[in-house]
Amino acid sequence: MSIQELAGTPGALGEPLPRLEGHAKVTGAARYAAEHTPSGTLYGWPVQATVGRGRIRSIDVEAAEAFPGVRLVITSANALRLADAGDGELLVLQSDRVAYRRQVVALVVAETAEEAREAAAALVVRYADEAPDSLLSTTQPALYAPEKVNAGFATDSEQGYVDAALATAAHTVDVEYATPALFNNPMEPHATVARLVGDRLEVIDSSQGTSAVKASLATLFDRDPESIRVRAEHVGGGFGSKGSPRPCVVLATMAALMLPGTPVKVVYTRQMMFALAGYRTPTISRFRLGAGTDGRLTAISHQAYSQTSTVQEFAEQTAEVTRHVYAAPNRLTTHRVAALDVPTPRWMRAPGECPGMYALESAMDELAEATGIDPVELRILNEPSVDPESGLEFSSRHLVECLRRGAELFGWPERRRGGRPTDGAQGRGRFLTGAGVASSIYPAMTQVSGATVTALPEGRYEVGVNATDIGTGARTVLLQIAADALGVPAETVVIRIADSDLPKASVAGGSSGTASWGWAVTKACTRLRAQLDQGAPLPPEGLSVTVDTTEEVGAMAERARFAFGAQFAEVRVDLDSGEIAVTRMTGVFAAGRILNPRTARSQFLGAMTMGISMALHENGELDARFGDYANHDLAGYHVAVSADVPAIEVVWLPEHDDALAPMGGKGIGEIGIVGAAAAVGNAVHDATGIRVRSLPIQPDSLLGELAQRGR
Amino acid sequence: MKTFDYLRPADAREAVAALAAHPEARLLSGGTNLVDLMKLGVERPELVVDVNRVDFGGIEAQPDGGLLIGAGVRNSELAADLLVRTRYPVVARALLSAASGQLRNMASTGGNLLQRTRCTYFMDTTKPCNKREPGTGCPAHAGLSRELGILGVSDACIATHPGDFAVALAALDAEIRFETSDGPGSLPIEEFYRLPGEHPERDTTLPAGAVITGVRIPGLPYGAVSTYRKARDRRSYAFGLATVAAAIDVEDGRVRDVRIALGGVAHKPWRARRAEELLIGGAAMREQFERAAAAELAQATPTEQNAFKVGLAERLIVGVLTELTELRDETEPPESTDTTAPTGPTTGDDA
């Protein structure tokens, strides 16, 4: 479906309305959190631990305090006492314990950022240090079974008898797949500006959800929530790392409360983000698959291992996704997590689904090889009729259609090489090419949100919803939703978002924002429209309706709700170097109604690009002796650059689903990264015959094997 | 950031005088490495001497067919120069394979030669490093060494020279020219860079207080048959895992002369003399290339993490010589729609 094929009024739902703030962003007029500098702003610089584990013996603050411009040095000795708001990472400067290298041990506040930085460097911290324990493995003694895993899912699940089924299966696969620590690295570093004005706390934060920041600050500092206002008008990406409050907002707020009336700004450096912003845990997935001679799965077992810190449990739900993808009578999923001396992992684009599907879809490729069945056909063979885990009906599921359409567009299976070299002049072609496929899946979630709408004189409308636009186009699509529900042209509607003074709303996370906020906006606008249509008088200050969707979300029918997709990748391997390039990629998705094709395409495209990056580039390199990720900047931690990304074809299938929020769309922010790395890895196998079971796939993943095979 | 004094001399003599008066001062040219190191606290100069106003001259053709390049010529300008592109494609390709377009617009000929290693331990002041703080030890040997050296390494240091330009210059026997308080001087590039030995804190043999004024590349009649290949973890803005600069002169199927230098594998651009000796006078055929490459890399002492570089460097040498002697069809696979394929000397991978 192309943009040109769509017809209708400009700005209506389903139309490719450009981002409302696009011009402001590209001209630099849009201000991000760090760009707010009220008069008299002071700068806070976090001081980070230089040991991997231990205790602070002493901090000599005098030298730092003597620096020009320094106004305050906060350590655990003078820090405000904080109450637990459910995240140990937010309990900053509360004790002398060092739980991981680069944890915050002090905050230096000065008149300029440069002064604060230099004084922070001069702060003398003495430690009683201990050897950190920071390396995850499947035999790590610190592994345990958490009570539940991220998003509240069950730690383990079991149906039937996996071991018995595997013992009698015609074909089996028993493999381990590993992903490294991955860092979100949004373009905009985390930043906060906080100020106490009278007894009102004003906060500008780089956040994916200000309602949650407000609630956390109220608990942490024991303040009336209504005395706190948090705003996040423009956010330069988050990928989950801004989905919950991070230490910077607590540090800035603490300093602002200790210096009443003075604005305090804390901005992370890129390097700080590698310890203080959250990241995707490394994962290890052991997969055991059993299938009959017909290729039908008889057993699926996914045992997942991940890490957390000693200050806060975060258990990535790596194996949860495996409960919903393919049918098999005997099923086992488990999660074990090790609390190590590392920063706390957190959400990163499709937590759980992303590493889990990398492993599942790679293992499925191995099963395809073992059974001799085409990988697309193998997936279609194992399509379940209901959700394998719950037995619930799917609200809609078009994975098979995505696979078939993708195969047709991509040229599958003609593109498969099976490891045959390309021809060269003397039979010594320099390149190998290959193609791979993987399925994509992501839950379609809806959360309770509030919204308010006001009809103003002269046919204008103002909509307020505490959504955040982290670069996705949320503001724009919400305007389209409002205009549609009001039955008015988009240009008559003004939209306000990202302000905790608005009715409480859910976070920009879990690909649930548009559905959750949009439902509240739809409800408010529909009610207002009805009132106006019934002749309600319009007072000069306007007529307002404020709603929330507690009732509607609670009344949703029991269904398994997921978006699906299929991704195809073609790679080229250079035999002179082992370098791998993705040369083509096609993604086909079925995600309900697409509400804005322009911004939707960006989401799929960006996430698939991030999947290429995960497959070939991104790698948090742990030095276990020091307990830190040593390549903590964008020169050392590689993300894909433009030259790494080929033309990516993004297609979506028309999908009608009545069991969703009234706009009929499923979330699309995350599904594009799910399966992408597996498609690339499977293509590398097709090109080389080499199975690389640990990401990223780099020249050294291939060179040894290539040499052994005389290539 | 630490405060520092700032001086902007008008000519090389003033710059030399400033360095003589302040031995701990640092020269600022493009600033693409020094400024980073200052932010990281690796460099903490009291005085920064900005030589961007100094006129070191442009790109001049020499009577011997060579080139003289002023120290202030920017990498992007040098890579785009017609003389450079026709006489030494290896130089243009090396430059264009480095960094990003923005960085190449800033980075200068002289400054590029003096960039420091990107070893993660060198860049992190909270960890030991013999290069940054002599005597503190080298955590890289048993640590993150995947990108570090395999040739000419020492117990004290396995850092690599990170550049590409200098590798091309090493293949071309370039000469580094400088000014000191005692007058002008020059060093052949092979003597200019040094192996770490017991003193990894010293990257070069450039005399203390010297200011690089330019680079002379001697004439090389077969310089037009040269190229640069860089293996890396992403296709732009990444340091080389291993790189090869090579030029070859083949007549009647025999190698009359050949130049090979390796990057990303040693504390200096590594001139592959053993391989060259084995190749000269022999047949220009793949088996010979393989033999020569293996002989050169037989000297390698890698770590477990970077052992792959041995085979990688061998493959690259063979691949580059094969390409230069046109023994192989370099055509891209027909089904590929990739637009960042290996290109001619006029366009870089980032262009």
PDB file of C-alpha atoms in Angstrom, chain A residues 349 585 589 599-612 645-650 668 672:
ATOM      1  CA  ARG A 349      12.744  -1.933  22.584  1.00  0.00           C
ATOM      2  CA  MET A 585      15.526  -6.607   3.658  1.00  0.00           C
ATOM      3  CA  PHE A 589       3.441  -6.762   9.056  1.00  0.00           C
ATOM      4  CA  THR A 599       5.036   7.753  10.801  1.00  0.00           C
ATOM      5  CA  ALA A 600       4.161   4.038  10.881  1.00  0.00           C
ATOM      6  CA  ARG A 601       6.648   3.305   8.124  1.00  0.00           C
ATOM      7  CA  SER A 602       9.339   5.106  10.146  1.00  0.00           C
ATOM      8  CA  GLN A 603       8.637   2.877  13.133  1.00  0.00           C
ATOM      9  CA  PHE A 604       8.948  -0.365  11.157  1.00  0.00           C
ATOM     10  CA  LEU A 605      11.979   0.901   9.265  1.00  0.00           C
ATOM     11  CA  GLY A 606      13.747   2.174  12.371  1.00  0.00           C
ATOM     12  CA  ALA A 607      13.148  -0.996  14.324  1.00  0.00           C
ATOM     13  CA  MET A 608      14.319  -3.238  11.466  1.00  0.00           C
ATOM     14  CA  THR A 609      17.440  -1.079  11.230  1.00  0.00           C
ATOM     15  CA  MET A 610      17.964  -1.565  14.946  1.00  0.00           C
ATOM     16  CA  GLY A 611      17.610  -5.289  14.294  1.00  0.00           C
ATOM     17  CA  ILE A 612      20.410  -5.169  11.710  1.00  0.00           C
ATOM     18  CA  VAL A 645      21.601  -0.229   6.053  1.00  0.00           C
ATOM     19  CA  PRO A 646      20.318  -1.229   2.612  1.00  0.00           C
ATOM     20  CA  ALA A 647      17.040  -0.327   1.010  1.00  0.00           C
ATOM     21  CA  ILE A 648      14.461  -1.807   3.379  1.00  0.00           C
ATOM     22  CA  GLU A 649      11.062  -2.701   2.023  1.00  0.00           C
ATOM     23  CA  VAL A 650       8.244  -2.229   4.526  1.00  0.00           C
ATOM     24  CA  ILE A 668       3.934  -0.849  15.956  1.00  0.00           C
ATOM     25  CA  GLY A 672      10.090  -4.363  13.722  1.00  0.00           C
TER      26      GLY A 672
END
